[in-house]
Amino acid sequence: MLGSTAGCSGILGGGSSGSETLGVLTTLDLDVGKATVRGAELGAQVANDEGILDSDLSVESSNTEGTASSAVDAHNTLVSRQGADATIGTFAEQTAAGIMDEIAETETVHLNVGAAAPALAGQVAEDYERYKPWFRIAPINAAFFVADLLNFAEQFAVGQQGWENAVIFREDAAWTGQVAPALKDAVGGLGMSIEDDIVFSLSENNFTTYMNQIDDTDVDFIFGLVAEAGKGPLLSYEESGVEKPMVGDLVASQSPQYLADINTENSNVISRTFTTWGSQLSDAAQEFVDMYESEYDSRPTKPTWAAFGSYVATQMYARARSEGGDSLDDTVTAMEEETFELNQTYSVYGPDEEAPDGNSYPHDLKYGPDFFQPTWSQWRDGEQVTVYPDKFANAEFELQ
C-alpha cells in the first residue's frame, strides 16, 4: 500500500455507498496543474485497487485559467453539472480565494493543493461553520514560509554557506506581500541583512533591468519568490550570468523539465521543493514515484510536490469517506483526524488547535519537523538533488 494512515480507528473498514467523483480545478496548461491532476488520478487508482470505498472513485478536471471568474465557472461545472462530491486545487491565489464562497454554499469538501495564502485558513477560523469544507493539503501556509525560510537561512545559508546578506526578488502577489516584510523584519536576528526588495509585476516580460540591478548589488545571494509569474523570471536569471545563487520559492524550477526549459545541465537555483522525487525517499514514496513515471511520459515526467499533494489529498478524502457516515460533518470530522505518511507527514490543524506561531489555522497542513518540513533542492549534472534538510538531503550545494 502506498503510504499509511493513522489517527482514525477503523478508517479502512466500512465504506460509503454510491459513486464518488473528485473534481480537479487547476491551470491545466501549466506543469503544476498537470501534476495536480495526475496525483489525483493515481490516488483514485490506488483507492479503487485497495477497495477503500464501496464504489469506484473517479476524477474529472476543469481549467481555472488562473482567474477568479474562471475558477468559479470551473467549480460550478464540476460540482453543479458533473456532480463532483469534492474538489481539489487551485494554484493561483486569486482562484483559491474566488471559490471560497462556492465551497461554502455548495457544502462541497475542497482539498486545496496549490494556493498558500494564510487568509484562506483565516476564513475558516473566522466562520468555521460556513467554511469548514475547506482543507489545505499542500503546500504549507505562507505564514509558515517565513519560519521555514528563516530556518533555512539560519541553518543552511548562514550556518553551512556563511552567506551574510541578500536581495529579495519577488513577484507582485498577495503571498509575497506577506512573506517579504516578515522576512525583512526577522533576518537581522540571524546576523543577516536584506539590502534591497525588488518587486516586478505579474505582467512583466523583460527582466534585464532587474538582473542588472541584482548584479550591481553587493550581496551573497538572492531570496527569490516567484510562482504565478512562471518561468520567465528564472529563465532571465539563468541567461543573465548573475553568479549569486537564487534561493526560495521558485515554482518553475520544481518542474522535472526545468533544465530543458533553460537549456543547461546545471543551475545555481536552490528551490523550496516541499517534497520531491529528488531526495531521500521512503519505500512508499519511491513506490509512488515509480508508479507516476510508469504511467506518464509527457511533462512533468516526475512527480512534483503538487502530484504528491493531490495524491495524498485523494487518499485522505477516500479514507475519510470510508469511515462511516455520509454527512458533511462526518467527512469533515474524519478529515480533521486523518494522518497520511508519504515521505512527509500530512495532517491538518483542528478548529481549536494552535499552530507553532501561536495562531489558529483550522484545516491547514501542519508544519514542523514532526509533520511537514519542506525540502530544498538544486539542479546539477542533469539531476535534481536535495541539499536541505539533512533528513531528506542526498547531496551538498555546489556553486556552478
Short mmCIF file of C-alpha atoms in Angstrom, two decimals:
data_model
loop_
_atom_site.label_atom_id
_atom_site.label_comp_id
_atom_site.label_asym_id
_atom_site.label_seq_id
_atom_site.Cartn_x
_atom_site.Cartn_y
_atom_site.Cartn_z
CA MET A 1 0.00 0.00 0.00
CA LEU A 2 1.32 3.47 -0.92
CA GLY A 3 1.61 5.49 2.26
CA SER A 4 -0.01 4.75 5.60
CA THR A 5 -2.72 6.20 7.77
CA ALA A 6 -3.15 6.81 11.47
CA GLY A 7 -5.43 8.69 13.79
CA CYS A 8 -8.75 7.29 12.57
CA SER A 9 -9.53 3.92 14.06
CA GLY A 10 -11.20 1.58 11.60
CA ILE A 11 -10.95 4.06 8.76
CA LEU A 12 -10.32 1.28 6.25
CA GLY A 13 -13.44 -0.57 7.33
CA GLY A 14 -16.99 0.08 6.23
CA GLY A 15 -17.40 2.46 3.32
CA SER A 16 -19.95 4.76 1.76
CA SER A 17 -22.38 3.62 -0.90
CA GLY A 18 -22.86 5.23 -4.32
CA SER A 19 -20.29 6.62 -6.73
CA GLU A 20 -17.70 9.22 -5.73
CA THR A 21 -16.24 11.86 -8.05
CA LEU A 22 -13.33 14.20 -7.37
CA GLY A 23 -13.15 17.36 -9.45
CA VAL A 24 -9.74 18.96 -10.01
CA LEU A 25 -9.68 22.73 -10.55
CA THR A 26 -6.32 23.95 -11.74
CA THR A 27 -4.34 25.64 -14.50
CA LEU A 28 -4.28 22.68 -16.87
CA ASP A 29 -1.72 24.23 -19.22
CA LEU A 30 0.97 24.51 -16.52
CA ASP A 31 3.16 21.70 -15.17
CA VAL A 32 1.83 22.32 -11.67
CA GLY A 33 -1.72 21.83 -12.94
CA LYS A 34 -0.92 18.68 -14.86
CA ALA A 35 0.87 17.27 -11.81
CA THR A 36 -2.16 18.03 -9.63
CA VAL A 37 -4.48 16.13 -11.96
CA ARG A 38 -2.10 13.18 -12.24
CA GLY A 39 -1.63 12.87 -8.49
CA ALA A 40 -5.40 12.74 -8.06
CA GLU A 41 -5.73 10.13 -10.81
CA LEU A 42 -3.12 7.91 -9.17
CA GLY A 43 -4.69 8.43 -5.75
CA ALA A 44 -8.07 7.35 -7.09
CA GLN A 45 -6.50 4.37 -8.84
CA VAL A 46 -4.90 3.13 -5.61
CA ALA A 47 -8.06 3.81 -3.60
CA ASN A 48 -10.03 1.72 -6.08
CA ASP A 49 -7.43 -1.07 -6.16
CA GLU A 50 -7.49 -1.24 -2.36
CA GLY A 51 -11.28 -1.10 -2.19
CA ILE A 52 -11.29 1.79 0.27
CA LEU A 53 -14.75 2.87 -0.88
CA ASP A 54 -17.67 0.62 -1.78
CA SER A 55 -17.62 2.01 -5.31
CA ASP A 56 -15.04 3.43 -7.67
CA LEU A 57 -13.61 6.90 -7.16
CA SER A 58 -13.33 8.82 -10.43
CA VAL A 59 -11.54 12.07 -11.32
CA GLU A 60 -12.73 14.93 -13.55
CA SER A 61 -10.89 18.19 -14.23
CA SER A 62 -11.69 21.74 -15.25
CA ASN A 63 -9.40 24.65 -16.17
CA THR A 64 -9.35 27.70 -13.89
CA GLU A 65 -7.21 29.62 -16.41
CA GLY A 66 -5.63 31.36 -13.43
CA THR A 67 -8.53 33.79 -12.86
CA ALA A 68 -11.14 34.02 -10.11
CA SER A 69 -14.09 34.17 -12.53
CA SER A 70 -12.90 31.13 -14.48
CA ALA A 71 -12.31 29.28 -11.21
CA VAL A 72 -15.91 29.93 -10.15
CA ASP A 73 -17.11 28.67 -13.53
CA ALA A 74 -14.88 25.59 -13.24
CA HIS A 75 -16.20 24.86 -9.74
CA ASN A 76 -19.79 25.19 -10.96
CA THR A 77 -19.06 22.91 -13.90
CA LEU A 78 -17.58 20.20 -11.71
CA VAL A 79 -19.99 20.38 -8.77
CA SER A 80 -23.31 21.51 -10.22
CA ARG A 81 -23.13 19.98 -13.70
CA GLN A 82 -20.86 16.96 -13.30
CA GLY A 83 -21.85 16.12 -9.73
CA ALA A 84 -18.40 16.16 -8.12
CA ASP A 85 -18.57 15.13 -4.45
CA ALA A 86 -15.36 17.00 -3.60
CA THR A 87 -12.82 19.19 -5.39
CA ILE A 88 -9.03 19.54 -5.43
CA GLY A 89 -7.00 22.66 -6.40
CA THR A 90 -6.31 25.52 -7.04
CA PHE A 91 -2.88 27.03 -7.74
CA ALA A 92 -3.21 30.81 -8.21
CA GLU A 93 -4.12 32.77 -5.08
CA GLN A 94 -6.96 34.67 -6.74
CA THR A 95 -8.59 31.45 -7.95
CA ALA A 96 -8.38 29.89 -4.49
CA ALA A 97 -9.92 32.97 -2.88
CA GLY A 98 -12.51 33.23 -5.64
CA ILE A 99 -14.12 29.87 -4.95
CA MET A 100 -14.31 30.06 -1.14
CA ASP A 101 -17.95 31.13 -1.16
CA GLU A 102 -18.76 28.48 -3.77
CA ILE A 103 -17.26 25.85 -1.48
CA ALA A 104 -19.34 27.14 1.43
CA GLU A 105 -22.61 27.50 -0.44
CA THR A 106 -22.45 24.08 -2.12
CA GLU A 107 -21.15 22.46 1.10
CA THR A 108 -18.62 20.57 -1.00
CA VAL A 109 -15.31 19.44 0.51
CA HIS A 110 -12.40 21.22 -1.13
CA LEU A 111 -8.82 19.96 -0.81
CA ASN A 112 -6.52 22.90 -1.50
CA VAL A 113 -3.42 21.87 -3.45
CA GLY A 114 -1.55 24.94 -4.67
CA ALA A 115 -2.53 28.21 -3.01
CA ALA A 116 -0.60 29.19 0.13
CA ALA A 117 -2.33 32.38 1.34
CA PRO A 118 -2.98 32.39 5.13
CA ALA A 119 -6.25 34.27 4.52
CA LEU A 120 -7.86 31.07 3.24
CA ALA A 121 -7.44 29.33 6.59
CA GLY A 122 -8.31 32.64 8.18
CA GLN A 123 -11.79 32.43 6.70
CA VAL A 124 -12.24 29.01 8.29
CA ALA A 125 -11.09 30.44 11.63
CA GLU A 126 -13.49 33.39 11.39
CA ASP A 127 -16.56 31.39 10.32
CA TYR A 128 -15.90 27.70 10.91
CA GLU A 129 -19.46 26.51 10.23
CA ARG A 130 -19.55 28.21 6.84
CA TYR A 131 -16.08 27.35 5.57
CA LYS A 132 -15.41 24.01 7.27
CA PRO A 133 -15.46 22.05 3.95
CA TRP A 134 -12.10 23.68 3.06
CA PHE A 135 -8.78 21.88 3.78
CA ARG A 136 -5.22 22.71 2.70
CA ILE A 137 -3.16 19.59 1.93
CA ALA A 138 -0.31 21.26 0.00
CA PRO A 139 1.75 23.34 0.29
CA ILE A 140 2.22 24.73 3.78
CA ASN A 141 0.51 28.00 4.69
CA ALA A 142 2.55 31.03 3.57
CA ALA A 143 2.57 32.10 7.23
CA PHE A 144 4.97 29.21 7.72
CA PHE A 145 7.01 30.17 4.64
CA VAL A 146 8.82 32.79 6.67
CA ALA A 147 9.55 30.42 9.57
CA ASP A 148 10.84 27.85 7.11
CA LEU A 149 12.82 30.44 5.14
CA LEU A 150 14.39 31.67 8.38
CA ASN A 151 15.20 28.13 9.45
CA PHE A 152 16.79 27.54 6.05
CA ALA A 153 18.66 30.86 6.24
CA GLU A 154 19.99 30.18 9.73
CA GLN A 155 20.92 26.53 9.27
CA PHE A 156 21.94 26.45 5.61
CA ALA A 157 22.67 29.95 4.24
CA VAL A 158 24.46 31.31 7.32
CA GLY A 159 25.38 28.09 9.12
CA GLN A 160 26.64 25.99 6.20
CA GLN A 161 27.46 28.53 3.47
CA GLY A 162 28.49 31.58 5.50
CA TRP A 163 26.26 33.94 3.50
CA GLU A 164 25.53 37.22 5.27
CA ASN A 165 23.40 39.42 3.01
CA ALA A 166 20.77 39.10 0.30
CA VAL A 167 18.41 40.92 -2.03
CA ILE A 168 14.75 39.91 -2.37
CA PHE A 169 13.44 39.38 -5.92
CA ARG A 170 9.69 38.77 -6.00
CA GLU A 171 6.50 38.91 -8.00
CA ASP A 172 3.81 41.40 -7.02
CA ALA A 173 1.33 38.93 -5.49
CA ALA A 174 -0.58 38.68 -2.24
CA TRP A 175 1.56 35.87 -0.85
CA THR A 176 4.88 37.66 -1.44
CA GLY A 177 3.43 40.79 0.13
CA GLN A 178 3.04 38.79 3.32
CA VAL A 179 6.32 36.89 3.16
CA ALA A 180 8.76 39.66 2.21
CA PRO A 181 8.04 42.16 5.04
CA ALA A 182 8.16 39.42 7.67
CA LEU A 183 11.41 38.14 6.19
CA LYS A 184 12.99 41.59 6.29
CA ASP A 185 11.90 42.11 9.89
CA ALA A 186 13.37 38.82 11.11
CA VAL A 187 16.68 38.21 9.32
CA GLY A 188 18.59 40.69 11.49
CA GLY A 189 18.36 38.27 14.38
CA LEU A 190 20.27 35.72 12.30
CA GLY A 191 23.20 38.03 11.60
CA MET A 192 21.97 38.65 8.05
CA SER A 193 20.79 41.72 6.20
CA ILE A 194 18.41 42.38 3.29
CA GLU A 195 19.93 45.04 1.03
CA ASP A 196 17.01 45.55 -1.36
CA ASP A 197 13.45 44.36 -2.12
CA ILE A 198 12.91 44.20 -5.88
CA VAL A 199 9.29 43.72 -6.96
CA PHE A 200 8.07 43.04 -10.50
CA SER A 201 4.58 42.96 -12.00
CA LEU A 202 2.98 39.64 -12.94
CA SER A 203 2.57 41.10 -16.45
CA GLU A 204 6.33 41.84 -16.78
CA ASN A 205 8.14 40.03 -19.59
CA ASN A 206 11.51 41.80 -19.71
CA PHE A 207 13.74 41.20 -16.70
CA THR A 208 17.05 42.55 -17.98
CA THR A 209 16.90 45.69 -15.84
CA TYR A 210 16.10 43.62 -12.75
CA MET A 211 19.02 41.26 -13.37
CA ASN A 212 21.40 44.20 -13.86
CA GLN A 213 20.17 45.73 -10.59
CA ILE A 214 20.77 42.46 -8.76
CA ASP A 215 24.19 42.00 -10.33
CA ASP A 216 25.20 45.51 -9.22
CA THR A 217 24.15 44.87 -5.61
CA ASP A 218 26.87 43.60 -3.27
CA VAL A 219 25.13 40.57 -1.76
CA ASP A 220 25.91 36.88 -1.27
CA PHE A 221 22.62 35.52 -2.60
CA ILE A 222 19.07 36.27 -3.78
CA PHE A 223 15.85 35.42 -1.96
CA GLY A 224 13.51 34.61 -4.88
CA LEU A 225 9.72 34.50 -4.55
CA VAL A 226 8.38 33.54 -7.99
CA ALA A 227 5.32 31.36 -8.55
CA GLU A 228 2.47 32.75 -10.66
CA ALA A 229 4.90 34.59 -12.96
CA GLY A 230 6.04 31.25 -14.38
CA LYS A 231 9.48 30.50 -15.79
CA GLY A 232 10.22 33.88 -17.45
CA PRO A 233 11.98 35.47 -14.45
CA LEU A 234 14.05 32.35 -13.81
CA LEU A 235 14.98 31.97 -17.47
CA SER A 236 16.21 35.56 -17.43
CA TYR A 237 18.24 34.85 -14.29
CA GLU A 238 19.80 31.73 -15.79
CA GLU A 239 20.71 33.59 -19.00
CA SER A 240 21.96 36.74 -17.26
CA GLY A 241 25.25 35.40 -15.95
CA VAL A 242 24.43 36.58 -12.42
CA GLU A 243 26.63 34.39 -10.24
CA LYS A 244 24.77 34.92 -6.99
CA PRO A 245 22.69 31.86 -6.01
CA MET A 246 18.93 32.37 -6.04
CA VAL A 247 17.10 30.55 -3.27
CA GLY A 248 13.45 30.49 -2.27
CA ASP A 249 10.04 29.67 -3.71
CA LEU A 250 10.79 29.31 -7.40
CA VAL A 251 7.98 27.15 -8.73
CA ALA A 252 9.12 26.81 -12.35
CA SER A 253 12.41 25.24 -11.21
CA GLN A 254 10.46 22.48 -9.47
CA SER A 255 9.45 21.04 -12.84
CA PRO A 256 11.29 17.90 -14.00
CA GLN A 257 11.68 19.68 -17.35
CA TYR A 258 13.35 22.78 -15.87
CA LEU A 259 16.79 22.04 -17.32
CA ALA A 260 15.30 21.58 -20.77
CA ASP A 261 13.46 24.88 -20.34
CA ILE A 262 16.69 26.74 -19.54
CA ASN A 263 18.85 24.67 -21.91
CA THR A 264 21.57 23.73 -19.45
CA GLU A 265 22.63 20.90 -17.16
CA ASN A 266 23.28 22.96 -14.02
CA SER A 267 21.74 25.78 -12.04
CA ASN A 268 22.53 27.93 -9.00
CA VAL A 269 18.86 27.99 -8.05
CA ILE A 270 18.02 26.35 -4.72
CA SER A 271 14.28 25.96 -4.70
CA ARG A 272 11.95 25.04 -1.88
CA THR A 273 10.58 21.89 -3.47
CA PHE A 274 8.40 20.99 -0.44
CA THR A 275 8.56 17.28 -1.21
CA THR A 276 10.20 15.82 -4.29
CA TRP A 277 11.38 12.76 -6.14
CA GLY A 278 14.93 14.14 -5.95
CA SER A 279 15.52 13.45 -2.24
CA GLN A 280 15.93 10.61 0.20
CA LEU A 281 12.68 8.65 -0.21
CA SER A 282 10.77 6.24 1.96
CA ASP A 283 9.75 2.94 0.37
CA ALA A 284 6.18 4.20 -0.05
CA ALA A 285 7.33 7.45 -1.65
CA GLN A 286 9.63 5.58 -4.03
CA GLU A 287 6.74 3.31 -4.98
CA PHE A 288 4.64 6.39 -5.76
CA VAL A 289 7.43 7.91 -7.87
CA ASP A 290 7.84 4.64 -9.79
CA MET A 291 4.08 4.42 -10.38
CA TYR A 292 3.95 8.01 -11.64
CA GLU A 293 6.91 7.52 -14.00
CA SER A 294 5.44 4.32 -15.44
CA GLU A 295 2.06 5.98 -16.04
CA TYR A 296 3.11 9.30 -17.62
CA ASP A 297 5.73 10.07 -20.27
CA SER A 298 4.87 13.70 -21.03
CA ARG A 299 5.84 16.71 -18.93
CA PRO A 300 6.02 16.79 -15.99
CA THR A 301 7.70 13.38 -16.24
CA LYS A 302 8.36 13.14 -12.49
CA PRO A 303 6.03 13.95 -9.57
CA THR A 304 6.46 17.39 -8.02
CA TRP A 305 5.01 18.49 -4.67
CA ALA A 306 1.69 19.12 -6.44
CA ALA A 307 1.45 15.49 -7.55
CA PHE A 308 2.44 14.27 -4.07
CA GLY A 309 -0.09 16.66 -2.55
CA SER A 310 -3.05 15.76 -4.74
CA TYR A 311 -2.26 12.05 -4.38
CA VAL A 312 -2.29 12.41 -0.59
CA ALA A 313 -5.41 14.61 -0.69
CA THR A 314 -7.24 11.94 -2.67
CA GLN A 315 -6.13 9.20 -0.29
CA MET A 316 -7.09 11.20 2.79
CA TYR A 317 -10.51 12.01 1.33
CA ALA A 318 -11.20 8.39 0.36
CA ARG A 319 -10.28 7.19 3.84
CA ALA A 320 -12.34 9.92 5.50
CA ARG A 321 -15.36 8.98 3.37
CA SER A 322 -14.90 5.30 4.16
CA GLU A 323 -15.09 5.80 7.90
CA GLY A 324 -18.84 5.83 8.21
CA GLY A 325 -21.49 8.50 7.89
CA ASP A 326 -22.40 10.24 4.67
CA SER A 327 -22.95 13.75 6.05
CA LEU A 328 -20.62 16.69 5.51
CA ASP A 329 -19.95 16.83 9.27
CA ASP A 330 -18.91 13.16 9.25
CA THR A 331 -16.42 13.75 6.43
CA VAL A 332 -15.08 16.96 7.98
CA THR A 333 -14.51 15.29 11.35
CA ALA A 334 -12.76 12.33 9.73
CA MET A 335 -10.53 14.65 7.66
CA GLU A 336 -9.59 16.57 10.81
CA GLU A 337 -8.42 13.32 12.40
CA GLU A 338 -6.71 11.80 9.37
CA THR A 339 -2.93 11.42 9.03
CA PHE A 340 -1.15 10.14 5.92
CA GLU A 341 2.54 9.30 5.52
CA LEU A 342 4.30 9.72 2.18
CA ASN A 343 7.90 10.76 2.90
CA GLN A 344 6.30 13.63 4.81
CA THR A 345 3.55 13.51 7.43
CA TYR A 346 0.30 15.03 6.19
CA SER A 347 -2.31 16.07 8.76
CA VAL A 348 -4.29 19.24 9.42
CA TYR A 349 -4.89 21.53 12.38
CA GLY A 350 -8.22 21.16 14.15
CA PRO A 351 -10.55 24.13 14.75
CA ASP A 352 -9.24 24.66 18.29
CA GLU A 353 -5.60 23.75 17.66
CA GLU A 354 -2.78 26.27 17.92
CA ALA A 355 -0.04 26.41 15.27
CA PRO A 356 3.67 26.92 16.11
CA ASP A 357 3.35 30.69 15.61
CA GLY A 358 0.55 30.87 18.18
CA ASN A 359 -2.20 31.47 15.63
CA SER A 360 -5.15 29.36 14.59
CA TYR A 361 -5.18 27.91 11.07
CA PRO A 362 -8.01 25.35 11.09
CA HIS A 363 -7.78 22.71 8.37
CA ASP A 364 -4.30 23.85 7.34
CA LEU A 365 -1.44 21.40 6.72
CA LYS A 366 0.61 21.01 9.91
CA TYR A 367 4.15 22.36 9.66
CA GLY A 368 7.27 21.33 11.57
CA PRO A 369 9.97 18.63 11.91
CA ASP A 370 7.42 16.09 13.18
CA PHE A 371 4.90 16.93 10.47
CA PHE A 372 5.62 18.53 7.09
CA GLN A 373 9.08 20.07 6.65
CA PRO A 374 9.88 21.32 3.14
CA THR A 375 12.82 20.12 1.08
CA TRP A 376 15.30 22.44 -0.66
CA SER A 377 16.80 21.27 -3.95
CA GLN A 378 19.34 22.17 -6.66
CA TRP A 379 19.76 21.05 -10.28
CA ARG A 380 23.21 19.86 -11.36
CA ASP A 381 24.65 17.41 -13.86
CA GLY A 382 21.17 16.94 -15.26
CA GLU A 383 19.62 15.75 -12.00
CA GLN A 384 17.71 17.29 -9.12
CA VAL A 385 19.34 16.77 -5.73
CA THR A 386 18.17 17.84 -2.28
CA VAL A 387 20.58 19.86 -0.12
CA TYR A 388 18.40 20.57 2.94
CA PRO A 389 17.16 19.49 5.50
CA ASP A 390 19.61 16.78 6.44
CA LYS A 391 16.97 14.06 6.86
CA PHE A 392 16.00 14.40 3.18
CA ALA A 393 19.35 15.58 1.75
CA ASN A 394 21.21 13.41 -0.73
CA ALA A 395 23.88 15.96 -1.76
CA GLU A 396 25.63 19.19 -0.79
CA PHE A 397 25.17 22.53 -2.58
CA GLU A 398 27.77 23.29 -5.25
CA LEU A 399 28.11 26.71 -6.91
CA GLN A 400 28.00 26.14 -10.68
#
